[in-house]
């Protein structure tokens, strides 16, 4: 592979998969990517679309709440890489406000500006957060930068948010629905819960063989190893979710190694 791995787009899919499997076992890898070769593969290709190297993709793109996010430093870099001008920040310490200005390369006569101040942070309920308590002006600058970049040159952001923005997005949005009037009946049937799809029997068989190859020879060891692999209290491969099964089958060699490590850990 050699120097072809400098950019993800220059590597073949097989080379990328091999790299993803190897990289996912590294202890210096960010937590979000450890033992998740599929996520590594997606991240490096997402970064490649922005012209980032493998290392930049894994260390400057974070996964938060299942969404890719880029640091504010990376956003600033992307703005300049796209050929636009990011002017020095305009701070007003007395008013506790920060203004960011971006001048597009194709529209130099129309500068874009965004201002974020303490009043804005208070209205957004952010002042209670530790980051805003400790470094208010820095956080206001990052927010002003992101807001300005999203308006001036959204193509440079590739749809990504900053980690701070993603934390503000609720995990679920619930819509209030008025219940319809029900006709009385002698006996109502309890509502059935949706059944989550399970892996195929063949996938379960393949995963069971990987467990056995790693040294699992009893139901107790299987339950222990599956908990280590998934973080859930499950006792058989039939209880795996489809996405968990796909993740395990994506890198079988890694699964066998992790099974052995889990068993060694329990015997230590």
CSV table of C-alpha atoms in Angstrom, one decimal:
chain,number,residue,atom,x,y,z
A,1,UNK,CA,0.0,0.0,0.0
A,2,UNK,CA,2.9,2.4,0.9
A,3,UNK,CA,2.3,6.0,0.0
A,4,UNK,CA,-1.0,5.2,-1.7
A,5,UNK,CA,-2.6,5.5,1.8
A,6,UNK,CA,-1.7,9.2,2.1
A,7,UNK,CA,-5.2,9.9,0.6
A,8,UNK,CA,-8.1,7.5,1.1
A,9,UNK,CA,-9.3,8.2,-2.4
A,10,UNK,CA,-6.0,6.8,-3.9
A,11,UNK,CA,-6.3,3.4,-2.1
A,12,UNK,CA,-8.4,0.5,-3.4
A,13,UNK,CA,-11.4,-0.7,-1.4
A,14,UNK,CA,-9.5,-3.8,-0.3
A,15,UNK,CA,-6.6,-1.7,0.9
A,16,UNK,CA,-8.9,0.6,2.8
A,17,UNK,CA,-10.6,-2.4,4.5
A,18,UNK,CA,-7.3,-3.9,5.5
A,19,UNK,CA,-6.2,-0.5,6.9
A,20,UNK,CA,-9.6,-0.1,8.7
A,21,UNK,CA,-9.3,-3.5,10.4
A,22,UNK,CA,-5.7,-2.8,11.5
A,23,UNK,CA,-6.3,0.8,12.6
A,24,UNK,CA,-9.4,-0.1,14.6
A,25,UNK,CA,-7.2,-2.2,17.0
A,26,UNK,CA,-4.9,0.7,17.8
A,27,UNK,CA,-5.0,2.0,21.4
A,28,UNK,CA,-4.1,5.5,20.4
A,29,UNK,CA,-7.2,5.7,18.1
A,30,UNK,CA,-10.0,7.9,19.3
A,31,UNK,CA,-12.5,6.0,21.4
A,32,UNK,CA,-15.3,6.3,18.9
A,33,UNK,CA,-13.4,4.3,16.3
A,34,UNK,CA,-11.8,1.5,18.5
A,35,UNK,CA,-12.7,-2.0,17.3
A,36,UNK,CA,-15.1,-0.5,14.8
A,37,UNK,CA,-13.5,-1.0,11.4
A,38,UNK,CA,-16.7,-0.1,9.5
A,39,UNK,CA,-16.8,3.3,11.2
A,40,UNK,CA,-13.1,3.8,10.4
A,41,UNK,CA,-13.7,3.0,6.8
A,42,UNK,CA,-16.6,5.4,6.6
A,43,UNK,CA,-14.7,8.2,8.4
A,44,UNK,CA,-11.7,8.0,6.2
A,45,UNK,CA,-13.8,8.1,3.0
A,46,UNK,CA,-15.8,11.0,4.4
A,47,UNK,CA,-12.6,12.8,5.1
A,48,UNK,CA,-11.2,11.9,1.7
A,49,UNK,CA,-14.1,13.8,0.1
A,50,UNK,CA,-12.8,16.9,1.9
A,51,UNK,CA,-9.2,16.2,0.8
A,52,UNK,CA,-8.1,14.9,4.2
A,53,UNK,CA,-5.5,12.2,4.8
A,54,UNK,CA,-6.3,9.0,6.9
A,55,UNK,CA,-4.8,10.5,10.0
A,56,UNK,CA,-6.7,13.8,9.6
A,57,UNK,CA,-10.0,12.0,9.1
A,58,UNK,CA,-9.6,9.9,12.2
A,59,UNK,CA,-8.4,12.6,14.5
A,60,UNK,CA,-10.2,15.7,13.2
A,61,UNK,CA,-13.6,14.1,12.5
A,62,UNK,CA,-15.5,12.9,15.6
A,63,UNK,CA,-18.6,10.7,15.8
A,64,UNK,CA,-21.2,12.1,18.3
A,65,UNK,CA,-24.7,10.8,18.6
A,66,UNK,CA,-24.1,8.9,15.4
A,67,UNK,CA,-23.3,12.0,13.4
A,68,UNK,CA,-20.0,13.1,11.9
A,69,UNK,CA,-18.7,16.3,13.4
A,70,UNK,CA,-15.6,18.4,12.7
A,71,UNK,CA,-13.7,20.6,15.1
A,72,UNK,CA,-13.9,24.4,14.7
A,73,UNK,CA,-10.3,24.4,13.8
A,74,UNK,CA,-11.0,22.0,10.9
A,75,UNK,CA,-13.9,24.3,9.8
A,76,UNK,CA,-11.6,27.3,9.7
A,77,UNK,CA,-9.1,25.2,7.7
A,78,UNK,CA,-11.8,24.1,5.3
A,79,UNK,CA,-13.0,27.7,4.7
A,80,UNK,CA,-9.4,28.8,3.8
A,81,UNK,CA,-8.8,25.6,1.7
A,82,UNK,CA,-11.8,26.4,-0.4
A,83,UNK,CA,-10.2,29.7,-1.3
A,84,UNK,CA,-12.3,32.0,0.9
A,85,UNK,CA,-10.9,34.6,3.3
A,86,UNK,CA,-11.5,34.2,7.0
A,87,UNK,CA,-10.7,37.6,8.7
A,88,UNK,CA,-9.3,37.8,12.2
A,89,UNK,CA,-12.0,37.7,14.8
A,90,UNK,CA,-13.4,40.9,16.2
A,91,UNK,CA,-13.7,40.6,20.0
A,92,UNK,CA,-15.4,43.0,22.4
A,93,UNK,CA,-14.4,41.9,25.9
A,94,UNK,CA,-16.6,44.6,27.5
A,95,UNK,CA,-19.8,43.4,25.7
A,96,UNK,CA,-18.6,39.8,25.7
A,97,UNK,CA,-19.2,39.4,22.0
A,98,UNK,CA,-17.3,37.9,19.0
A,99,UNK,CA,-17.8,38.7,15.3
A,100,UNK,CA,-16.5,36.5,12.5
A,101,UNK,CA,-16.3,37.7,8.9
A,102,UNK,CA,-15.8,35.5,5.8
A,103,UNK,CA,-15.3,36.9,2.3
A,104,UNK,CA,-16.1,34.4,-0.5
A,105,UNK,CA,-13.6,34.2,-3.3
A,106,UNK,CA,-16.4,34.5,-5.9
A,107,UNK,CA,-18.3,37.4,-4.1
A,108,UNK,CA,-15.6,39.6,-2.5
A,109,UNK,CA,-18.0,42.6,-2.5
A,110,UNK,CA,-20.5,40.8,-0.1
A,111,UNK,CA,-18.8,39.9,3.2
A,112,UNK,CA,-20.6,37.5,5.5
A,113,UNK,CA,-20.7,38.2,9.2
A,114,UNK,CA,-22.0,36.4,12.3
A,115,UNK,CA,-21.9,37.7,15.9
A,116,UNK,CA,-22.3,35.6,19.1
A,117,UNK,CA,-22.4,37.2,22.5
A,118,UNK,CA,-23.3,36.5,26.1
A,119,UNK,CA,-27.0,37.4,25.6
A,120,UNK,CA,-27.2,34.9,22.7
A,121,UNK,CA,-25.6,32.2,24.8
A,122,UNK,CA,-28.0,32.9,27.6
A,123,UNK,CA,-31.0,32.7,25.3
A,124,UNK,CA,-29.8,29.3,24.1
A,125,UNK,CA,-29.3,28.0,27.6
A,126,UNK,CA,-25.6,27.5,27.1
A,127,UNK,CA,-24.2,29.6,30.0
A,128,UNK,CA,-24.7,26.7,32.5
A,129,UNK,CA,-22.3,24.5,30.5
A,130,UNK,CA,-18.7,24.1,31.9
A,131,UNK,CA,-17.1,25.1,28.6
A,132,UNK,CA,-19.0,28.4,28.6
A,133,UNK,CA,-18.2,29.0,32.3
A,134,UNK,CA,-14.5,28.5,31.8
A,135,UNK,CA,-13.9,29.9,28.3
A,136,UNK,CA,-16.9,32.0,27.2
A,137,UNK,CA,-15.1,34.1,24.6
A,138,UNK,CA,-13.5,31.0,22.9
A,139,UNK,CA,-16.9,29.2,22.8
A,140,UNK,CA,-18.6,32.3,21.3
A,141,UNK,CA,-15.9,32.5,18.7
A,142,UNK,CA,-16.4,28.9,17.6
A,143,UNK,CA,-20.1,29.4,17.4
A,144,UNK,CA,-19.8,32.6,15.4
A,145,UNK,CA,-17.3,30.9,13.1
A,146,UNK,CA,-19.5,27.9,12.5
A,147,UNK,CA,-22.6,30.1,11.9
A,148,UNK,CA,-20.8,32.4,9.5
A,149,UNK,CA,-19.2,29.4,7.6
A,150,UNK,CA,-22.6,27.7,7.3
A,151,UNK,CA,-24.1,30.8,5.7
A,152,UNK,CA,-21.1,31.9,3.6
A,153,UNK,CA,-19.7,28.6,2.3
A,154,UNK,CA,-21.8,25.6,3.4
A,155,UNK,CA,-20.1,23.5,0.6
A,156,UNK,CA,-16.9,23.7,2.7
A,157,UNK,CA,-18.5,22.0,5.7
A,158,UNK,CA,-19.8,18.9,3.9
A,159,UNK,CA,-22.9,18.9,6.1
A,160,UNK,CA,-20.9,18.4,9.3
A,161,UNK,CA,-21.6,20.1,12.6
A,162,UNK,CA,-19.2,20.9,15.5
A,163,UNK,CA,-19.3,18.7,18.6
A,164,UNK,CA,-20.8,21.6,20.5
A,165,UNK,CA,-23.6,22.0,18.1
A,166,UNK,CA,-24.5,18.3,18.1
A,167,UNK,CA,-24.7,18.3,21.9
A,168,UNK,CA,-27.6,20.8,21.5
A,169,UNK,CA,-29.5,18.5,19.2
A,170,UNK,CA,-32.0,16.4,21.1
A,171,UNK,CA,-31.7,12.6,20.9
A,172,UNK,CA,-35.3,12.3,19.9
A,173,UNK,CA,-38.0,14.7,18.8
A,174,UNK,CA,-41.4,13.8,20.1
A,175,UNK,CA,-44.5,15.2,18.5
A,176,UNK,CA,-47.6,15.6,20.6
A,177,UNK,CA,-50.5,13.8,19.1
A,178,UNK,CA,-54.0,14.0,20.5
A,179,UNK,CA,-55.4,10.5,21.1
A,180,UNK,CA,-58.4,9.6,19.1
A,181,UNK,CA,-61.6,8.8,20.9
A,182,UNK,CA,-61.9,5.0,21.4
A,183,UNK,CA,-65.1,3.0,21.4
A,184,UNK,CA,-65.5,1.0,24.5
A,185,UNK,CA,-65.1,-2.6,24.1
A,186,UNK,CA,-65.5,-5.5,26.5
A,187,UNK,CA,-61.8,-6.3,26.5
A,188,UNK,CA,-58.9,-4.4,24.8
A,189,UNK,CA,-55.9,-6.3,23.4
A,190,UNK,CA,-52.6,-5.0,24.7
A,191,UNK,CA,-50.6,-3.1,22.1
A,192,UNK,CA,-47.9,-5.2,20.5
A,193,UNK,CA,-44.4,-3.9,20.5
A,194,UNK,CA,-42.5,-3.8,17.2
A,195,UNK,CA,-40.2,-6.8,16.9
A,196,UNK,CA,-36.6,-6.0,16.2
A,197,UNK,CA,-35.1,-8.0,13.3
A,198,UNK,CA,-32.6,-10.7,14.2
A,199,UNK,CA,-29.6,-11.9,12.3
A,200,UNK,CA,-30.1,-14.8,9.9
A,201,UNK,CA,-29.4,-18.4,11.2
A,202,UNK,CA,-26.4,-18.5,8.9
A,203,UNK,CA,-24.9,-15.3,10.4
A,204,UNK,CA,-25.6,-16.7,13.9
A,205,UNK,CA,-23.8,-19.9,13.0
A,206,UNK,CA,-20.8,-18.1,11.6
A,207,UNK,CA,-20.5,-15.9,14.7
A,208,UNK,CA,-20.8,-18.9,16.9
A,209,UNK,CA,-17.9,-20.5,15.0
A,210,UNK,CA,-15.8,-17.4,15.6
A,211,UNK,CA,-16.6,-17.6,19.3
A,212,UNK,CA,-15.5,-21.2,19.3
A,213,UNK,CA,-12.3,-20.4,17.4
A,214,UNK,CA,-11.5,-17.9,20.1
A,215,UNK,CA,-12.0,-20.5,22.9
A,216,UNK,CA,-15.7,-20.3,23.9
A,217,UNK,CA,-16.8,-23.8,24.9
A,218,UNK,CA,-19.7,-23.2,27.2
A,219,UNK,CA,-22.9,-21.1,27.5
A,220,UNK,CA,-21.4,-19.2,30.4
A,221,UNK,CA,-18.3,-18.2,28.4
A,222,UNK,CA,-20.5,-17.3,25.4
A,223,UNK,CA,-22.6,-14.9,27.5
A,224,UNK,CA,-19.5,-13.4,29.0
A,225,UNK,CA,-17.8,-12.8,25.6
A,226,UNK,CA,-21.0,-11.5,24.0
A,227,UNK,CA,-21.4,-8.9,26.7
A,228,UNK,CA,-17.7,-7.8,26.2
A,229,UNK,CA,-18.3,-7.6,22.4
A,230,UNK,CA,-21.6,-5.7,22.5
A,231,UNK,CA,-21.9,-4.1,25.9
A,232,UNK,CA,-25.2,-5.8,26.4
A,233,UNK,CA,-26.3,-8.7,28.6
A,234,UNK,CA,-27.1,-11.3,26.0
A,235,UNK,CA,-26.6,-15.1,26.2
A,236,UNK,CA,-26.6,-16.3,22.6
A,237,UNK,CA,-25.9,-15.1,19.1
A,238,UNK,CA,-29.6,-15.2,18.3
A,239,UNK,CA,-30.0,-12.2,20.7
A,240,UNK,CA,-27.7,-10.1,18.6
A,241,UNK,CA,-29.1,-7.2,16.6
A,242,UNK,CA,-28.6,-7.2,12.9
A,243,UNK,CA,-26.2,-4.2,13.0
A,244,UNK,CA,-24.1,-6.0,15.7
A,245,UNK,CA,-23.9,-9.2,13.7
A,246,UNK,CA,-22.8,-7.2,10.6
A,247,UNK,CA,-20.1,-5.4,12.6
A,248,UNK,CA,-18.7,-8.7,13.9
A,249,UNK,CA,-18.8,-10.4,10.5
A,250,UNK,CA,-17.1,-7.4,8.9
A,251,UNK,CA,-13.7,-8.4,10.5
A,252,UNK,CA,-13.8,-12.0,11.7
A,253,UNK,CA,-10.1,-12.1,12.5
A,254,UNK,CA,-10.5,-9.2,14.9
A,255,UNK,CA,-13.5,-11.0,16.5
A,256,UNK,CA,-11.4,-14.1,17.3
A,257,UNK,CA,-8.7,-11.9,18.9
A,258,UNK,CA,-11.2,-10.0,20.9
A,259,UNK,CA,-12.8,-13.2,22.1
A,260,UNK,CA,-9.4,-14.5,23.3
A,261,UNK,CA,-8.7,-11.2,25.1
A,262,UNK,CA,-12.1,-11.3,26.8
A,263,UNK,CA,-11.5,-14.9,28.1
A,264,UNK,CA,-8.0,-14.0,29.2
A,265,UNK,CA,-9.3,-11.0,31.0
A,266,UNK,CA,-11.9,-13.1,32.9
A,267,UNK,CA,-9.2,-15.6,33.9
A,268,UNK,CA,-6.8,-12.9,35.1
